[in-house]
PDB file of C-alpha atoms and ligand atoms in Angstrom:
ATOM      1  CA  UNK J 461       0.203   8.889   8.590  1.00  0.00           C
ATOM      2  CA  UNK J 462      -3.056   7.922  10.089  1.00  0.00           C
ATOM      3  CA  UNK J 463      -5.738   6.557   7.798  1.00  0.00           C
ATOM      4  CA  UNK J 464      -7.852   9.577   9.041  1.00  0.00           C
ATOM      5  CA  UNK J 465      -5.197  11.973   7.544  1.00  0.00           C
ATOM      6  CA  UNK J 466      -4.891   9.885   4.339  1.00  0.00           C
ATOM      7  CA  UNK J 467      -8.733   9.836   3.892  1.00  0.00           C
ATOM      8  CA  UNK J 468      -9.135  13.597   4.275  1.00  0.00           C
ATOM      9  CA  UNK J 469      -6.215  14.513   2.045  1.00  0.00           C
ATOM     10  CA  UNK J 470      -7.276  11.854  -0.418  1.00  0.00           C
ATOM     11  CA  UNK J 471     -10.756  13.442  -0.782  1.00  0.00           C
ATOM     12  CA  UNK J 472      -9.029  16.912  -1.175  1.00  0.00           C
ATOM     13  CA  UNK J 473      -6.762  15.468  -3.897  1.00  0.00           C
ATOM     14  CA  UNK J 474      -9.739  13.692  -5.614  1.00  0.00           C
ATOM     15  CA  UNK J 475     -11.653  16.933  -5.746  1.00  0.00           C
ATOM     16  CA  UNK J 476      -9.137  18.336  -8.154  1.00  0.00           C
ATOM     17  CA  UNK J 477     -10.845  16.105 -10.744  1.00  0.00           C
ATOM     18  CA  UNK J 478     -14.502  16.129  -9.860  1.00  0.00           C
ATOM     19  CA  UNK J 479     -15.829  14.794 -13.207  1.00  0.00           C
ATOM     20  CA  UNK J 480     -13.102  12.275 -13.914  1.00  0.00           C
ATOM     21  CA  UNK J 481     -13.412   9.376 -11.484  1.00  0.00           C
ATOM     22  CA  UNK J 482     -10.181   7.552 -12.595  1.00  0.00           C
ATOM     23  CA  UNK J 483      -8.080  10.700 -12.384  1.00  0.00           C
ATOM     24  CA  UNK J 484      -9.723  11.522  -8.981  1.00  0.00           C
ATOM     25  CA  UNK J 485      -8.713   8.077  -7.643  1.00  0.00           C
ATOM     26  CA  UNK J 486      -5.226   8.341  -9.053  1.00  0.00           C
ATOM     27  CA  UNK J 487      -4.835  11.736  -7.387  1.00  0.00           C
ATOM     28  CA  UNK J 488      -5.990  10.368  -4.001  1.00  0.00           C
ATOM     29  CA  UNK J 489      -3.691   7.318  -4.438  1.00  0.00           C
ATOM     30  CA  UNK J 490      -0.644   9.523  -5.134  1.00  0.00           C
ATOM     31  CA  UNK J 491      -1.508  11.910  -2.296  1.00  0.00           C
ATOM     32  CA  UNK J 492      -0.924   8.997   0.084  1.00  0.00           C
ATOM     33  CA  UNK J 493       2.693   8.781  -0.860  1.00  0.00           C
ATOM     34  CA  UNK J 494       3.215  12.605  -0.863  1.00  0.00           C
ATOM     35  CA  UNK J 495       2.023  12.982   2.800  1.00  0.00           C
ATOM     36  CA  UNK J 496       3.912   9.894   3.963  1.00  0.00           C
ATOM     37  CA  UNK J 497       7.069  11.709   2.848  1.00  0.00           C
ATOM     38  CA  UNK J 498       6.495  14.261   5.674  1.00  0.00           C
ATOM     39  CA  UNK J 499       7.884  13.171   9.144  1.00  0.00           C
ATOM     40  CA  UNK J 500       4.985  12.104  11.157  1.00  0.00           C
ATOM     41  CA  UNK J 501       3.648  10.280  14.096  1.00  0.00           C
ATOM     42  CA  UNK J 502       2.095   6.712  14.104  1.00  0.00           C
ATOM     43  CA  UNK J 503       0.093   4.940  16.729  1.00  0.00           C
ATOM     44  CA  UNK J 504       1.807   1.720  17.739  1.00  0.00           C
ATOM     45  CA  UNK J 505       0.939  -1.400  15.749  1.00  0.00           C
ATOM     46  CA  UNK J 506       2.623  -4.122  17.783  1.00  0.00           C
ATOM     47  CA  UNK J 507       1.749  -6.993  15.401  1.00  0.00           C
ATOM     48  CA  UNK J 508       3.991  -5.411  12.819  1.00  0.00           C
ATOM     49  CA  UNK J 509       7.426  -7.035  13.175  1.00  0.00           C
ATOM     50  CA  UNK J 510       9.909  -4.522  11.701  1.00  0.00           C
ATOM     51  CA  UNK J 511      13.099  -5.994  10.083  1.00  0.00           C
ATOM     52  CA  UNK J 512      15.494  -3.078  10.522  1.00  0.00           C
ATOM     53  CA  UNK J 513      18.204  -4.755   8.393  1.00  0.00           C
ATOM     54  CA  UNK J 514      15.920  -5.580   5.576  1.00  0.00           C
ATOM     55  CA  UNK J 515      12.615  -3.484   5.716  1.00  0.00           C
ATOM     56  CA  UNK J 516      11.288  -5.699   2.811  1.00  0.00           C
ATOM     57  CA  UNK J 517      11.206  -8.494   5.304  1.00  0.00           C
ATOM     58  CA  UNK J 518       8.875  -6.758   7.699  1.00  0.00           C
ATOM     59  CA  UNK J 519       5.704  -8.660   8.447  1.00  0.00           C
ATOM     60  CA  UNK J 520       2.492  -8.272  10.253  1.00  0.00           C
ATOM     61  CA  UNK J 521       1.873 -11.320  12.288  1.00  0.00           C
ATOM     62  CA  UNK J 522      -1.209 -12.852  13.829  1.00  0.00           C
ATOM     63  CA  UNK J 523      -0.026 -12.675  17.465  1.00  0.00           C
ATOM     64  CA  UNK J 524      -1.877 -11.563  20.627  1.00  0.00           C
ATOM     65  CA  UNK J 525      -1.716  -7.856  19.501  1.00  0.00           C
ATOM     66  CA  UNK J 526      -3.358  -8.457  16.176  1.00  0.00           C
ATOM     67  CA  UNK J 527      -6.992  -8.097  17.284  1.00  0.00           C
ATOM     68  CA  UNK J 528      -6.209  -4.888  19.235  1.00  0.00           C
ATOM     69  CA  UNK J 529      -4.239  -3.551  16.216  1.00  0.00           C
ATOM     70  CA  UNK J 530      -7.076  -4.456  13.801  1.00  0.00           C
ATOM     71  CA  UNK J 531      -9.543  -2.645  16.074  1.00  0.00           C
ATOM     72  CA  UNK J 532      -7.322   0.494  16.133  1.00  0.00           C
ATOM     73  CA  UNK J 533      -6.903   0.367  12.331  1.00  0.00           C
ATOM     74  CA  UNK J 534     -10.618  -0.225  11.855  1.00  0.00           C
ATOM     75  CA  UNK J 535     -11.383   2.840  14.230  1.00  0.00           C
ATOM     76  CA  UNK J 536      -8.984   5.081  12.390  1.00  0.00           C
ATOM     77  CA  UNK J 537     -10.388   4.044   9.017  1.00  0.00           C
ATOM     78  CA  UNK J 538     -14.035   4.677  10.256  1.00  0.00           C
ATOM     79  CA  UNK J 539     -13.012   8.056  11.734  1.00  0.00           C
ATOM     80  CA  UNK J 540     -11.284   8.922   8.376  1.00  0.00           C
ATOM     81  CA  UNK J 541     -14.417   8.165   6.515  1.00  0.00           C
ATOM     82  CA  UNK J 542     -16.678  10.210   8.873  1.00  0.00           C
ATOM     83  CA  UNK J 543     -14.348  13.024   9.102  1.00  0.00           C
ATOM     84  CA  UNK J 544     -14.191  13.256   5.198  1.00  0.00           C
ATOM     85  CA  UNK J 545     -17.994  12.782   5.104  1.00  0.00           C
ATOM     86  CA  UNK J 546     -18.708  15.568   7.478  1.00  0.00           C
ATOM     87  CA  UNK J 547     -16.316  18.083   5.922  1.00  0.00           C
ATOM     88  CA  UNK J 548     -16.669  17.415   2.324  1.00  0.00           C
ATOM     89  CA  UNK J 549     -20.088  16.091   1.942  1.00  0.00           C
ATOM     90  CA  UNK J 550     -22.228  17.672   4.695  1.00  0.00           C
ATOM     91  CA  UNK J 551     -20.275  20.966   4.845  1.00  0.00           C
ATOM     92  CA  UNK J 552     -18.830  21.445   1.324  1.00  0.00           C
ATOM     93  CA  UNK J 553     -21.556  19.519  -0.659  1.00  0.00           C
ATOM     94  CA  UNK J 554     -19.123  17.181  -2.592  1.00  0.00           C
ATOM     95  CA  UNK J 555     -20.942  14.255  -4.010  1.00  0.00           C
ATOM     96  CA  UNK J 556     -20.812  10.901  -1.965  1.00  0.00           C
ATOM     97  CA  UNK J 557     -19.020   9.192  -4.835  1.00  0.00           C
ATOM     98  CA  UNK J 558     -16.072  11.569  -4.615  1.00  0.00           C
ATOM     99  CA  UNK J 559     -15.892  11.027  -0.879  1.00  0.00           C
ATOM    100  CA  UNK J 560     -15.726   7.225  -1.508  1.00  0.00           C
ATOM    101  CA  UNK J 561     -13.166   7.523  -4.405  1.00  0.00           C
ATOM    102  CA  UNK J 562     -10.972   9.969  -2.240  1.00  0.00           C
ATOM    103  CA  UNK J 563     -11.123   7.964   0.950  1.00  0.00           C
ATOM    104  CA  UNK J 564     -10.550   4.643  -0.746  1.00  0.00           C
ATOM    105  CA  UNK J 565      -7.797   5.976  -3.083  1.00  0.00           C
ATOM    106  CA  UNK J 566      -6.009   7.891  -0.252  1.00  0.00           C
ATOM    107  CA  UNK J 567      -5.982   4.950   2.228  1.00  0.00           C
ATOM    108  CA  UNK J 568      -5.555   2.055  -0.275  1.00  0.00           C
ATOM    109  CA  UNK J 569      -1.674   1.963  -0.153  1.00  0.00           C
ATOM    110  CA  UNK J 570      -1.618   0.861   3.447  1.00  0.00           C
ATOM    111  CA  UNK J 571      -3.795  -2.302   2.940  1.00  0.00           C
ATOM    112  CA  UNK J 572      -1.642  -2.912   0.003  1.00  0.00           C
ATOM    113  CA  UNK J 573       1.357  -3.237   2.282  1.00  0.00           C
ATOM    114  CA  UNK J 574      -0.608  -5.908   4.056  1.00  0.00           C
ATOM    115  CA  UNK J 575      -1.138  -7.659   0.780  1.00  0.00           C
ATOM    116  CA  UNK J 576       2.648  -7.490   0.088  1.00  0.00           C
ATOM    117  CA  UNK J 577       3.442  -8.935   3.526  1.00  0.00           C
ATOM    118  CA  UNK J 578       1.192 -11.936   2.984  1.00  0.00           C
ATOM    119  CA  UNK J 579       1.682 -12.418  -0.726  1.00  0.00           C
ATOM    120  CA  UNK J 580       5.097 -11.037  -1.628  1.00  0.00           C
ATOM    121  CA  UNK J 581       4.658 -10.901  -5.347  1.00  0.00           C
ATOM    122  CA  UNK J 582       4.737  -8.139  -8.037  1.00  0.00           C
ATOM    123  CA  UNK J 583       3.332  -5.672  -8.488  1.00  0.00           C
ATOM    124  CA  UNK J 584       3.180  -5.459  -4.712  1.00  0.00           C
ATOM    125  CA  UNK J 585       6.888  -5.805  -4.160  1.00  0.00           C
ATOM    126  CA  UNK J 586       7.641  -2.741  -6.266  1.00  0.00           C
ATOM    127  CA  UNK J 587       4.936  -0.735  -4.767  1.00  0.00           C
ATOM    128  CA  UNK J 588       6.224  -1.734  -1.230  1.00  0.00           C
ATOM    129  CA  UNK J 589       9.716  -0.772  -2.105  1.00  0.00           C
ATOM    130  CA  UNK J 590       8.412   2.715  -3.330  1.00  0.00           C
ATOM    131  CA  UNK J 591       6.243   3.055  -0.226  1.00  0.00           C
ATOM    132  CA  UNK J 592       9.253   2.382   2.088  1.00  0.00           C
ATOM    133  CA  UNK J 593      11.502   4.523  -0.030  1.00  0.00           C
ATOM    134  CA  UNK J 594       9.207   7.694   0.099  1.00  0.00           C
ATOM    135  CA  UNK J 595       8.155   7.166   3.633  1.00  0.00           C
ATOM    136  CA  UNK J 596       9.892   9.670   5.933  1.00  0.00           C
ATOM    137  CA  UNK J 597      12.765   8.001   7.759  1.00  0.00           C
ATOM    138  CA  UNK J 598      12.377  10.490  10.639  1.00  0.00           C
ATOM    139  CA  UNK J 599       9.250  10.163  12.786  1.00  0.00           C
ATOM    140  CA  UNK J 600       7.566  11.846  15.657  1.00  0.00           C
ATOM    141  CA  UNK J 601       6.708   8.772  17.513  1.00  0.00           C
ATOM    142  CA  UNK J 602       8.473   9.972  20.494  1.00  0.00           C
ATOM    143  CA  UNK J 603       6.676  13.281  20.388  1.00  0.00           C
ATOM    144  CA  UNK J 604       3.072  12.304  20.380  1.00  0.00           C
ATOM    145  CA  UNK J 605       1.705  15.764  21.207  1.00  0.00           C
ATOM    146  CA  UNK J 606       3.406  17.404  18.126  1.00  0.00           C
ATOM    147  CA  UNK J 607       2.732  14.230  16.146  1.00  0.00           C
ATOM    148  CA  UNK J 608      -0.941  14.233  16.686  1.00  0.00           C
ATOM    149  CA  UNK J 609      -1.238  18.033  16.299  1.00  0.00           C
ATOM    150  CA  UNK J 610       0.538  17.843  12.922  1.00  0.00           C
ATOM    151  CA  UNK J 611      -1.846  15.052  11.804  1.00  0.00           C
ATOM    152  CA  UNK J 612      -4.764  17.223  12.867  1.00  0.00           C
ATOM    153  CA  UNK J 613      -3.373  20.112  10.953  1.00  0.00           C
ATOM    154  CA  UNK J 614      -3.538  18.167   7.699  1.00  0.00           C
ATOM    155  CA  UNK J 615      -7.332  18.508   7.865  1.00  0.00           C
ATOM    156  CA  UNK J 616      -7.527  22.445   7.785  1.00  0.00           C
ATOM    157  CA  UNK J 617      -4.672  22.353   5.359  1.00  0.00           C
ATOM    158  CA  UNK J 618      -6.556  20.069   3.056  1.00  0.00           C
ATOM    159  CA  UNK J 619      -9.645  22.213   3.329  1.00  0.00           C
ATOM    160  CA  UNK J 620      -7.733  25.424   2.586  1.00  0.00           C
ATOM    161  CA  UNK J 621      -6.298  23.681  -0.471  1.00  0.00           C
ATOM    162  CA  UNK J 622      -9.661  22.633  -1.747  1.00  0.00           C
ATOM    163  CA  UNK J 623     -11.067  26.144  -1.157  1.00  0.00           C
ATOM    164  CA  UNK J 624      -8.300  27.895  -3.084  1.00  0.00           C
ATOM    165  CA  UNK J 625      -7.895  25.582  -6.012  1.00  0.00           C
TER     166      UNK J 625
HETATM  167 ZN1   ZN H 804       1.494   4.757   3.917  1.00  0.00          ZN
END
């Protein structure tokens, strides 16, 4: 999933525990894996060299694509924060702390993959194995229109969830 979808869903999950920051963070962190399990679309990140035989050998390399990839990922993270801020802080009046907990908790598992790729030690190995395991095998990468629409749909879905819980 895009970091934008993870940030928005992360804040919705965190909001289940508005007065328990640790539980809110845990809920946001767990929400990352739950929505990764749904088949989804990814934008291309060409500096990730996937090892199809052994996914645990996949790596992100500092090649000529890396700066572009980092820009895309940075833009996605910023878009996620601002979308979550506009919806949940400006519109629904959630405290800023909850927005931060939700966006950080919801997106953190992806930078932790990078930590694994560069460090390859526990507890990151186990987390990476779990992340790979739960991540949907099917993807919508060849169907970008549906893929993007499905990601966009996570936003109203997260808002509805928050409104009705
Ligand atoms: Zn993920």
